[in-house]
Short mmCIF file of C-alpha atoms in Angstrom, two decimals:
data_model
loop_
_atom_site.label_atom_id
_atom_site.label_comp_id
_atom_site.label_asym_id
_atom_site.label_seq_id
_atom_site.Cartn_x
_atom_site.Cartn_y
_atom_site.Cartn_z
CA UNK A 102 -125.42 30.99 -151.41
CA UNK A 103 -125.73 27.31 -152.29
CA UNK A 104 -122.00 26.77 -151.73
CA UNK A 105 -122.11 28.46 -148.30
CA UNK A 106 -125.25 26.43 -147.25
CA UNK A 107 -123.51 23.14 -148.28
CA UNK A 108 -120.29 24.11 -146.35
CA UNK A 109 -122.33 25.01 -143.23
CA UNK A 110 -124.29 21.73 -143.41
CA UNK A 111 -121.18 19.78 -143.78
CA UNK A 112 -119.39 21.38 -140.78
CA UNK A 113 -122.59 21.00 -138.61
CA UNK A 114 -122.93 17.40 -139.36
CA UNK A 115 -119.35 16.31 -139.08
CA UNK A 116 -118.78 18.28 -135.88
CA UNK A 117 -121.85 16.60 -134.28
CA UNK A 118 -120.54 13.27 -135.28
CA UNK A 119 -117.06 14.06 -134.08
CA UNK A 120 -118.41 14.90 -130.58
CA UNK A 121 -119.66 11.35 -130.34
CA UNK A 122 -116.05 10.09 -131.16
CA UNK A 123 -116.81 8.53 -134.35
CA UNK A 124 -114.53 10.57 -136.58
CA UNK A 125 -111.66 10.97 -134.19
CA UNK A 126 -109.46 8.75 -136.08
CA UNK A 127 -110.35 10.13 -139.45
CA UNK A 128 -110.38 13.89 -139.07
CA UNK A 129 -108.67 15.63 -141.95
CA UNK A 130 -108.69 18.52 -144.32
CA UNK A 131 -110.76 18.33 -147.57
CA UNK A 132 -109.87 20.14 -150.73
CA UNK A 133 -113.26 20.77 -152.49
CA UNK A 134 -114.79 22.37 -155.52
CA UNK A 135 -118.39 23.18 -156.28
CA UNK A 136 -119.21 19.77 -157.54
CA UNK A 137 -117.47 18.23 -154.68
CA UNK A 138 -119.68 19.97 -152.22
CA UNK A 139 -122.70 18.09 -153.44
CA UNK A 140 -120.84 14.67 -153.23
CA UNK A 141 -119.65 15.51 -149.67
CA UNK A 142 -123.10 16.80 -148.54
CA UNK A 143 -124.71 13.51 -149.56
CA UNK A 144 -121.94 11.50 -147.93
CA UNK A 145 -122.25 13.64 -144.68
CA UNK A 146 -126.01 13.09 -144.62
CA UNK A 147 -125.55 9.33 -145.13
CA UNK A 148 -123.05 9.43 -142.26
CA UNK A 149 -125.33 11.34 -140.05
CA UNK A 150 -128.11 8.81 -140.71
CA UNK A 151 -125.79 5.90 -139.90
CA UNK A 152 -124.70 7.68 -136.77
CA UNK A 153 -128.30 7.81 -135.56
CA UNK A 154 -128.68 4.09 -136.32
CA UNK A 155 -125.50 3.42 -134.43
CA UNK A 156 -126.84 5.10 -131.22
CA UNK A 157 -130.11 3.17 -131.55
CA UNK A 158 -128.92 -0.33 -132.27
CA UNK A 159 -125.19 -0.26 -131.25
CA UNK A 160 -124.33 -1.54 -134.74
CA UNK A 161 -120.62 -0.65 -135.38
CA UNK A 162 -120.74 1.86 -138.31
CA UNK A 163 -117.37 3.44 -137.65
CA UNK A 164 -115.71 1.51 -140.51
CA UNK A 165 -118.44 2.61 -142.96
CA UNK A 166 -118.19 6.21 -141.85
CA UNK A 167 -114.36 6.30 -142.06
CA UNK A 168 -114.54 4.89 -145.64
CA UNK A 169 -117.10 7.29 -146.78
CA UNK A 170 -115.13 10.10 -145.29
CA UNK A 171 -111.72 9.09 -147.00
CA UNK A 172 -113.63 8.59 -150.25
CA UNK A 173 -115.23 11.90 -150.12
CA UNK A 174 -111.91 13.51 -149.31
CA UNK A 175 -110.69 12.68 -152.84
CA UNK A 176 -113.43 14.54 -154.54
CA UNK A 177 -111.72 17.61 -155.92
CA UNK A 178 -111.90 19.78 -159.01
CA UNK A 179 -109.70 22.39 -160.41
CA UNK A 180 -111.91 25.23 -160.29
CA UNK A 181 -112.19 27.52 -157.24
CA UNK A 182 -110.89 24.82 -154.85
CA UNK A 183 -110.46 25.82 -151.01
CA UNK A 184 -109.38 24.10 -147.98
CA UNK A 185 -111.86 23.57 -145.06
CA UNK A 186 -111.01 22.08 -141.69
CA UNK A 187 -113.61 19.25 -141.15
CA UNK A 188 -113.15 19.03 -137.36
CA UNK A 189 -111.04 22.07 -136.30
CA UNK A 190 -110.79 20.90 -132.60
CA UNK A 191 -109.17 17.65 -133.57
CA UNK A 192 -107.32 18.65 -136.74
CA UNK A 193 -103.78 18.66 -135.19
CA UNK A 194 -104.30 15.55 -133.21
CA UNK A 195 -105.13 13.52 -136.23
CA UNK A 196 -103.81 15.44 -139.19
CA UNK A 197 -101.11 14.06 -141.46
CA UNK A 198 -97.37 14.79 -140.92
CA UNK A 199 -97.32 17.03 -144.00
CA UNK A 200 -100.09 19.37 -142.64
CA UNK A 201 -98.28 19.50 -139.26
CA UNK A 202 -95.07 20.74 -140.93
CA UNK A 203 -96.91 23.52 -142.80
CA UNK A 204 -98.18 25.38 -139.80
CA UNK A 205 -96.41 26.12 -136.42
CA UNK A 206 -97.85 24.42 -133.40
CA UNK A 207 -100.52 26.34 -131.59
CA UNK A 208 -100.95 26.30 -127.66
CA UNK A 209 -103.93 27.53 -125.91
CA UNK A 210 -103.22 28.72 -122.35
CA UNK A 211 -106.42 29.01 -120.01
CA UNK A 212 -105.42 31.34 -116.96
CA UNK A 213 -107.76 30.96 -114.01
CA UNK A 214 -107.39 34.62 -113.11
CA UNK A 215 -107.46 38.02 -115.00
CA UNK A 216 -104.58 39.34 -117.07
CA UNK A 217 -103.60 42.16 -114.65
CA UNK A 218 -103.20 39.69 -111.66
CA UNK A 219 -99.52 39.51 -110.54
CA UNK A 220 -99.44 35.69 -110.56
CA UNK A 221 -101.03 35.54 -113.93
CA UNK A 222 -98.43 38.05 -115.21
CA UNK A 223 -95.51 36.12 -113.95
CA UNK A 224 -97.00 32.72 -115.35
CA UNK A 225 -97.49 34.42 -118.83
CA UNK A 226 -94.14 35.84 -118.91
CA UNK A 227 -92.65 32.50 -118.12
CA UNK A 228 -94.70 30.85 -120.80
CA UNK A 229 -93.80 33.39 -123.45
CA UNK A 230 -90.11 33.34 -122.48
CA UNK A 231 -90.06 29.60 -122.17
CA UNK A 232 -91.03 28.68 -125.78
CA UNK A 233 -88.03 29.08 -127.99
CA UNK A 234 -89.24 27.39 -131.02
CA UNK A 235 -91.82 28.57 -133.67
CA UNK A 236 -94.89 28.04 -131.48
CA UNK A 237 -98.06 30.22 -131.47
CA UNK A 238 -99.39 30.89 -127.89
CA UNK A 239 -102.88 31.98 -127.29
CA UNK A 240 -103.83 33.29 -123.75
CA UNK A 241 -107.39 33.23 -122.43
CA UNK A 242 -108.46 34.45 -118.85
CA UNK A 243 -111.23 32.81 -116.76
CA UNK A 244 -111.19 35.69 -114.08
CA UNK A 245 -112.11 33.45 -111.27
CA UNK A 246 -110.69 35.82 -108.60
CA UNK A 247 -113.09 38.53 -109.33
CA UNK A 248 -115.93 36.04 -110.25
CA UNK A 249 -115.39 33.10 -108.09
CA UNK A 250 -118.93 31.58 -108.67
CA UNK A 251 -117.96 30.98 -112.35
CA UNK A 252 -121.46 31.60 -113.51
CA UNK A 253 -119.98 32.46 -116.93
CA UNK A 254 -118.05 29.23 -117.30
CA UNK A 255 -120.42 27.76 -120.20
CA UNK A 256 -120.05 31.13 -122.11
CA UNK A 257 -116.33 31.10 -121.59
CA UNK A 258 -115.91 27.71 -123.16
CA UNK A 259 -118.48 28.41 -125.86
CA UNK A 260 -116.47 31.47 -126.79
CA UNK A 261 -113.24 29.62 -126.88
CA UNK A 262 -114.73 27.06 -129.03
CA UNK A 263 -116.11 29.54 -131.56
CA UNK A 264 -112.96 31.69 -131.40
CA UNK A 265 -110.52 28.93 -132.16
CA UNK A 266 -112.85 26.90 -134.38
CA UNK A 267 -110.43 27.36 -137.37
CA UNK A 268 -107.23 27.26 -135.29
CA UNK A 269 -105.51 23.81 -135.22
CA UNK A 270 -104.66 23.56 -131.55
CA UNK A 271 -101.85 21.10 -130.44
CA UNK A 272 -101.89 21.41 -126.66
CA UNK A 273 -104.00 23.11 -123.97
CA UNK A 274 -102.31 24.53 -120.96
CA UNK A 275 -104.28 25.43 -117.81
CA UNK A 276 -103.21 27.42 -114.60
CA UNK A 277 -104.40 26.98 -111.14
CA UNK A 278 -107.30 25.15 -109.58
CA UNK A 279 -110.38 26.89 -110.86
CA UNK A 280 -109.33 26.47 -114.50
CA UNK A 281 -108.21 22.83 -113.90
CA UNK A 282 -111.54 22.01 -112.40
CA UNK A 283 -113.48 23.26 -115.40
CA UNK A 284 -111.25 21.61 -117.91
CA UNK A 285 -111.72 18.37 -116.11
CA UNK A 286 -115.44 18.80 -116.49
CA UNK A 287 -115.57 20.26 -120.12
CA UNK A 288 -112.47 18.86 -121.69
CA UNK A 289 -114.42 15.89 -123.62
CA UNK A 290 -116.85 18.45 -125.05
CA UNK A 291 -114.51 21.28 -126.01
CA UNK A 292 -111.02 19.75 -126.45
CA UNK A 293 -111.38 16.09 -127.28
CA UNK A 294 -108.19 14.21 -128.12
CA UNK A 295 -106.13 17.36 -127.15
CA UNK A 296 -103.27 16.71 -124.45
CA UNK A 297 -103.58 19.11 -121.33
CA UNK A 298 -100.63 20.34 -119.38
CA UNK A 299 -101.45 22.03 -115.93
CA UNK A 300 -99.54 24.31 -113.68
CA UNK A 301 -100.28 26.19 -110.44
CA UNK A 302 -102.53 23.37 -109.08
CA UNK A 303 -102.25 23.41 -105.41
CA UNK A 304 -102.68 19.84 -104.11
CA UNK A 305 -101.71 16.47 -105.65
CA UNK A 306 -104.98 14.74 -106.50
CA UNK A 307 -105.67 11.27 -107.55
CA UNK A 308 -108.01 12.39 -110.24
CA UNK A 309 -105.12 14.31 -111.95
CA UNK A 310 -102.74 11.38 -111.83
CA UNK A 311 -105.06 8.90 -113.47
CA UNK A 312 -105.75 10.73 -116.73
CA UNK A 313 -103.78 9.59 -119.79
CA UNK A 314 -104.14 12.87 -121.53
CA UNK A 315 -103.07 15.06 -118.64
CA UNK A 316 -99.85 15.97 -116.82
CA UNK A 317 -98.08 19.05 -115.49
CA UNK A 318 -96.56 20.89 -112.57
CA UNK A 319 -98.11 21.00 -109.15
CA UNK A 320 -97.81 24.24 -107.34
CA UNK A 321 -95.94 23.08 -104.24
CA UNK A 322 -95.64 25.70 -101.41
CA UNK A 323 -93.58 25.11 -98.29
CA UNK A 324 -96.10 27.06 -96.26
CA UNK A 325 -95.58 25.22 -93.12
CA UNK A 326 -91.81 25.80 -93.39
CA UNK A 327 -92.28 29.48 -93.77
CA UNK A 328 -94.69 29.72 -90.96
CA UNK A 329 -92.36 27.81 -88.62
CA UNK A 330 -89.33 29.94 -89.77
CA UNK A 331 -91.49 33.23 -89.29
CA UNK A 332 -92.18 32.15 -85.64
CA UNK A 333 -88.65 31.27 -84.99
CA UNK A 334 -87.10 34.57 -86.42
CA UNK A 335 -89.70 36.61 -84.26
CA UNK A 336 -89.39 34.41 -81.20
CA UNK A 337 -93.23 33.79 -81.42
CA UNK A 338 -95.38 30.74 -80.41
CA UNK A 339 -98.25 32.02 -82.59
CA UNK A 340 -98.77 32.94 -86.17
CA UNK A 341 -101.78 34.96 -87.70
CA UNK A 342 -102.98 33.40 -91.09
CA UNK A 343 -104.82 35.87 -93.58
CA UNK A 344 -106.84 33.73 -95.74
CA UNK A 345 -109.82 34.27 -98.13
CA UNK A 346 -112.81 32.18 -99.13
CA UNK A 347 -111.77 31.54 -102.65
CA UNK A 348 -111.08 27.95 -103.63
CA UNK A 349 -107.30 28.65 -103.74
CA UNK A 350 -107.37 30.30 -100.36
CA UNK A 351 -109.18 27.59 -98.64
CA UNK A 352 -107.00 24.81 -100.34
CA UNK A 353 -103.94 26.66 -99.07
CA UNK A 354 -105.26 26.84 -95.52
CA UNK A 355 -106.05 23.19 -95.46
CA UNK A 356 -102.58 22.26 -96.84
CA UNK A 357 -101.00 24.37 -94.02
CA UNK A 358 -102.97 22.64 -91.30
CA UNK A 359 -102.10 19.28 -92.80
CA UNK A 360 -98.48 20.07 -93.14
CA UNK A 361 -98.05 21.51 -89.56
CA UNK A 362 -99.66 18.35 -88.14
CA UNK A 363 -97.17 16.14 -90.09
CA UNK A 364 -94.29 18.22 -88.84
CA UNK A 365 -95.58 17.86 -85.33
CA UNK A 366 -95.66 21.65 -84.81
CA UNK A 367 -97.14 23.11 -81.63
CA UNK A 368 -97.66 26.61 -83.16
CA UNK A 369 -100.98 28.35 -82.45
CA UNK A 370 -102.75 29.46 -85.58
CA UNK A 371 -105.08 32.39 -85.59
CA UNK A 372 -107.02 32.34 -89.02
CA UNK A 373 -108.63 35.43 -90.25
CA UNK A 374 -110.65 34.93 -93.35
CA UNK A 375 -111.80 37.60 -95.94
CA UNK A 376 -110.31 40.45 -93.93
CA UNK A 377 -111.36 43.83 -95.35
CA UNK A 378 -109.28 46.90 -95.20
CA UNK A 379 -111.53 48.71 -92.85
CA UNK A 380 -111.38 45.80 -90.37
CA UNK A 381 -107.66 45.53 -90.08
CA UNK A 382 -107.08 47.49 -86.89
CA UNK A 383 -110.21 45.80 -85.11
CA UNK A 384 -109.17 42.37 -85.89
CA UNK A 385 -105.37 42.53 -85.66
CA UNK A 386 -104.63 45.02 -82.97
CA UNK A 387 -105.70 42.63 -80.28
CA UNK A 388 -102.56 40.47 -80.95
CA UNK A 389 -98.96 41.19 -79.99
CA UNK A 390 -96.86 43.16 -82.40
CA UNK A 391 -94.36 40.44 -82.66
CA UNK A 392 -96.67 37.65 -83.87
CA UNK A 393 -95.96 37.28 -87.60
CA UNK A 394 -98.73 37.50 -90.26
CA UNK A 395 -98.66 34.84 -93.15
CA UNK A 396 -100.53 35.64 -96.30
CA UNK A 397 -102.32 32.44 -97.21
CA UNK A 398 -104.99 34.42 -99.23
CA UNK A 399 -105.66 38.03 -99.94
CA UNK A 400 -107.35 41.05 -98.39
CA UNK A 401 -110.64 42.23 -99.56
CA UNK A 402 -111.59 45.67 -100.51
CA UNK A 403 -114.09 47.49 -98.36
CA UNK A 404 -116.71 47.87 -101.15
CA UNK A 405 -119.91 46.29 -102.22
CA UNK A 406 -118.30 43.59 -104.25
CA UNK A 407 -115.68 42.95 -101.73
CA UNK A 408 -112.97 42.48 -104.47
CA UNK A 409 -109.70 40.98 -103.67
CA UNK A 410 -106.79 43.42 -103.08
CA UNK A 411 -103.77 43.03 -105.32
CA UNK A 412 -100.59 41.40 -104.29
CA UNK A 413 -98.45 44.59 -104.49
CA UNK A 414 -100.50 47.06 -102.18
CA UNK A 415 -101.91 44.61 -99.67
CA UNK A 416 -98.66 44.43 -97.45
CA UNK A 417 -98.47 48.16 -97.44
CA UNK A 418 -102.02 48.36 -96.42
CA UNK A 419 -101.48 45.95 -93.61
CA UNK A 420 -98.39 47.95 -92.35
CA UNK A 421 -100.45 51.09 -92.32
CA UNK A 422 -102.56 49.70 -89.44
CA UNK A 423 -100.32 47.09 -87.68
CA UNK A 424 -96.39 46.70 -87.21
CA UNK A 425 -96.45 42.89 -87.36
CA UNK A 426 -93.89 41.34 -89.80
CA UNK A 427 -95.54 39.88 -92.78
CA UNK A 428 -94.53 36.58 -94.64
CA UNK A 429 -95.85 34.93 -97.90
CA UNK A 430 -95.30 32.05 -100.16
CA UNK A 431 -95.19 33.91 -103.50
CA UNK A 432 -92.24 35.61 -105.32
CA UNK A 433 -94.61 38.40 -106.75
CA UNK A 434 -95.08 39.79 -103.16
CA UNK A 435 -91.49 40.09 -102.39
CA UNK A 436 -90.32 43.81 -102.64
CA UNK A 437 -93.59 45.12 -101.54
CA UNK A 438 -93.11 44.94 -97.79
CA UNK A 439 -93.14 41.21 -96.88
CA UNK A 440 -90.23 40.02 -94.78
CA UNK A 441 -89.87 36.89 -97.07
CA UNK A 442 -90.35 33.14 -96.93
CA UNK A 443 -89.80 29.98 -98.98
CA UNK A 444 -91.22 31.45 -102.16
CA UNK A 445 -92.52 30.07 -105.50
CA UNK A 446 -91.47 32.07 -108.51
CA UNK A 447 -94.38 31.95 -111.12
CA UNK A 448 -91.98 32.63 -114.06
CA UNK A 449 -89.86 29.66 -113.35
CA UNK A 450 -92.86 27.47 -112.57
CA UNK A 451 -94.43 28.21 -115.95
CA UNK A 452 -91.19 27.36 -117.71
CA UNK A 453 -91.14 24.02 -116.07
CA UNK A 454 -94.57 23.45 -117.49
CA UNK A 455 -93.42 24.74 -120.89
CA UNK A 456 -90.67 22.05 -121.10
CA UNK A 457 -93.44 19.36 -120.54
CA UNK A 458 -95.39 20.82 -123.46
CA UNK A 459 -92.24 20.90 -125.69
CA UNK A 460 -91.90 17.18 -125.01
CA UNK A 461 -95.32 16.53 -126.15
CA UNK A 462 -94.84 18.62 -129.33
CA UNK A 463 -91.65 16.72 -129.95
CA UNK A 464 -93.66 13.42 -130.10
CA UNK A 465 -93.55 12.08 -126.51
CA UNK A 466 -96.86 10.63 -125.61
CA UNK A 467 -98.41 12.70 -122.77
CA UNK A 468 -99.14 9.65 -120.64
CA UNK A 469 -95.42 8.78 -120.68
CA UNK A 470 -94.55 12.15 -119.01
CA UNK A 471 -94.61 12.11 -115.25
CA UNK A 472 -96.05 15.16 -113.63
CA UNK A 473 -93.80 17.29 -111.38
CA UNK A 474 -95.09 16.90 -107.76
CA UNK A 475 -92.87 19.56 -106.06
CA UNK A 476 -92.20 22.85 -107.96
CA UNK A 477 -89.03 24.48 -106.93
CA UNK A 478 -89.06 27.00 -103.98
CA UNK A 479 -86.30 29.30 -102.69
CA UNK A 480 -85.85 31.09 -99.50
CA UNK A 481 -85.79 34.74 -100.25
CA UNK A 482 -85.99 37.80 -98.01
CA UNK A 483 -86.12 41.69 -98.22
CA UNK A 484 -83.20 43.26 -96.26
CA UNK A 485 -85.12 46.39 -95.48
CA UNK A 486 -88.06 44.41 -94.19
CA UNK A 487 -85.79 42.43 -92.02
CA UNK A 488 -84.36 45.63 -90.57
CA UNK A 489 -87.85 46.91 -89.81
CA UNK A 490 -88.60 43.66 -87.99
CA UNK A 491 -85.29 43.88 -86.17
CA UNK A 492 -84.23 40.51 -87.51
CA UNK A 493 -80.48 39.98 -88.05
CA UNK A 494 -79.49 39.05 -91.58
CA UNK A 495 -77.35 36.26 -90.02
CA UNK A 496 -80.59 34.77 -88.60
CA UNK A 497 -82.08 33.78 -92.06
CA UNK A 498 -81.79 30.20 -93.56
CA UNK A 499 -78.45 29.42 -95.32
CA UNK A 500 -78.17 30.04 -99.00
CA UNK A 501 -81.22 32.49 -98.89
CA UNK A 502 -81.55 35.13 -101.64
CA UNK A 503 -81.47 38.68 -100.13
CA UNK A 504 -82.88 41.65 -101.97
CA UNK A 505 -82.83 45.36 -101.25
CA UNK A 506 -79.58 44.99 -99.33
CA UNK A 507 -78.11 48.38 -99.36
CA UNK A 508 -74.42 48.50 -99.91
CA UNK A 509 -71.96 49.85 -97.29
CA UNK A 510 -69.83 52.87 -98.02
CA UNK A 511 -66.99 50.58 -98.84
CA UNK A 512 -69.08 48.37 -101.23
CA UNK A 513 -70.56 51.50 -102.93
CA UNK A 514 -67.22 53.39 -103.37
CA UNK A 515 -64.67 50.65 -103.23
CA UNK A 516 -62.50 52.11 -106.08
CA UNK A 517 -62.48 55.52 -104.37
CA UNK A 518 -61.63 54.15 -101.04
CA UNK A 519 -58.71 52.18 -102.52
CA UNK A 520 -57.48 55.18 -104.52
CA UNK A 521 -57.60 57.31 -101.35
CA UNK A 522 -55.70 54.79 -99.45
CA UNK A 523 -52.98 54.41 -102.09
CA UNK A 524 -52.51 58.13 -102.31
CA UNK A 525 -52.51 58.35 -98.57
CA UNK A 526 -49.83 55.64 -98.39
CA UNK A 527 -47.56 57.15 -100.93
CA UNK A 528 -48.10 60.59 -99.35
CA UNK A 529 -47.09 59.17 -95.92
CA UNK A 530 -44.09 57.48 -97.39
CA UNK A 531 -43.01 60.87 -99.10
CA UNK A 532 -43.66 62.84 -95.99
CA UNK A 533 -41.67 60.38 -93.94
CA UNK A 534 -38.67 60.55 -96.33
CA UNK A 535 -38.83 64.31 -96.36
CA UNK A 536 -39.10 64.39 -92.54
CA UNK A 537 -36.06 62.23 -92.30
CA UNK A 538 -34.12 64.45 -94.78
CA UNK A 539 -34.97 67.48 -92.87
CA UNK A 540 -33.92 65.85 -89.59
CA UNK A 541 -30.67 64.75 -91.13
CA UNK A 542 -30.08 68.37 -92.50
CA UNK A 543 -30.82 70.06 -89.15
CA UNK A 544 -28.52 67.54 -87.41
CA UNK A 545 -25.78 68.35 -89.91
CA UNK A 546 -26.32 72.03 -89.39
CA UNK A 547 -26.14 71.52 -85.65
CA UNK A 548 -23.03 69.55 -85.86
CA UNK A 549 -21.53 72.30 -88.27
CA UNK A 550 -22.29 74.95 -85.83
CA UNK A 551 -20.62 73.04 -83.01
CA UNK A 552 -17.51 72.43 -85.15
CA UNK A 553 -17.51 76.18 -85.88
CA UNK A 554 -17.68 77.00 -82.12
CA UNK A 555 -14.92 74.60 -81.43
CA UNK A 556 -12.75 76.10 -84.07
CA UNK A 557 -13.31 79.67 -83.00
CA UNK A 558 -12.46 78.65 -79.40
CA UNK A 559 -9.31 77.03 -80.61
CA UNK A 560 -8.37 80.03 -82.77
CA UNK A 561 -8.95 82.24 -79.74
CA UNK A 562 -6.82 79.94 -77.63
CA UNK A 563 -3.99 79.95 -80.18
CA UNK A 564 -4.17 83.64 -80.60
CA UNK A 565 -3.82 84.16 -76.79
CA UNK A 566 -0.86 81.74 -76.76
CA UNK A 567 0.88 83.66 -79.50
CA UNK A 568 0.15 87.03 -77.72
CA UNK A 569 1.74 85.68 -74.52
CA UNK A 570 4.60 84.33 -76.32
CA UNK A 571 5.40 87.64 -78.11
CA UNK A 572 5.12 89.54 -74.89
CA UNK A 573 7.76 87.42 -73.33
#
């Protein structure tokens, strides 16, 4: 019991001191025995007292604390020695090279949304596929789509702090705006001295470019280009924007308006925010059928919580009520009814962030790694959706990727077609040859019969001449 009490006391004192930044440069791992616990406990208490004095008088005591910590680290006895992390949140950042080689690097990923969200799935798949070396990846989910007020943010980070207290983390990855915003607020408290790599953040912000512990990949969407292309394909001067009141939805809408102004577009935008499934007919049937819909946000369920509809079913729900062609900016929606657009692939996007993390883990200072300001997008379209919208495939941008293009009879049965043509050709040749031979034979028979008739006629003539001669 005494041993456990002393361990707890040591950890409490050193963690509190570490939060103040005093032990940031001296965090290490101690090998202690029962006798060593007493020595370290006294040292820790002395350090705690000096830390209080430091706060009161501004007297620089970090050197004293560093020396006392290093001295205490050498207190070890043979009996029942064990290893205890002194400041788990900073162990990897300041541990020795030897300790780093003993354990694989650990990466904590904070997803803004829940684990079954399509975008989150694509990011997680890209992260897990992207790390090729021996790296342990932990995924945590903020669930900001279903609980946008984030009243649980304190408990979320406290739980992470407790859960990974004994896990030496190397890097924190964070996806999308809600999670990034909270990490900016709470990073110094929960992840001090850990580099952070972001992905899925919508807009380039000065606050994200001026942090020497932060870099990543911005989620660049060519929304304006997709909207302009949708209007062109459907010969429309207006586009209906389906948005929602989440932080991501409103950020996307603001980006669209800004980019359209930049491109001097004269398109008329009709914005419908937080559209519920029961209001689709009432709010959308008033507009012409050829006006395209652009999904800048998500539909909401017609329930008490007004939860967001998933990416997969929402286009099918829309098309149940209205015939308008639907466009989007996200790869996960393709194949579920949208016509297409200049789409961002979450899997590839996450792998770009993974490459940055690998640079950090290989020793490159994070402040030396420039963020990727424009993630790669690709024009992609659904052939069947194009057909429903009566848009010619030749009318889409060059080098577009086309899915669900049903092959023609020739493409599907090319071998059979060529085999049949080959048999038909040789059969035709054989028939031609036989026909020619038959004609030649019939001609020969006809000539033979003519010769026979001529011979018979001559025989008759000769016979008649002989008869006449004999009679004379």
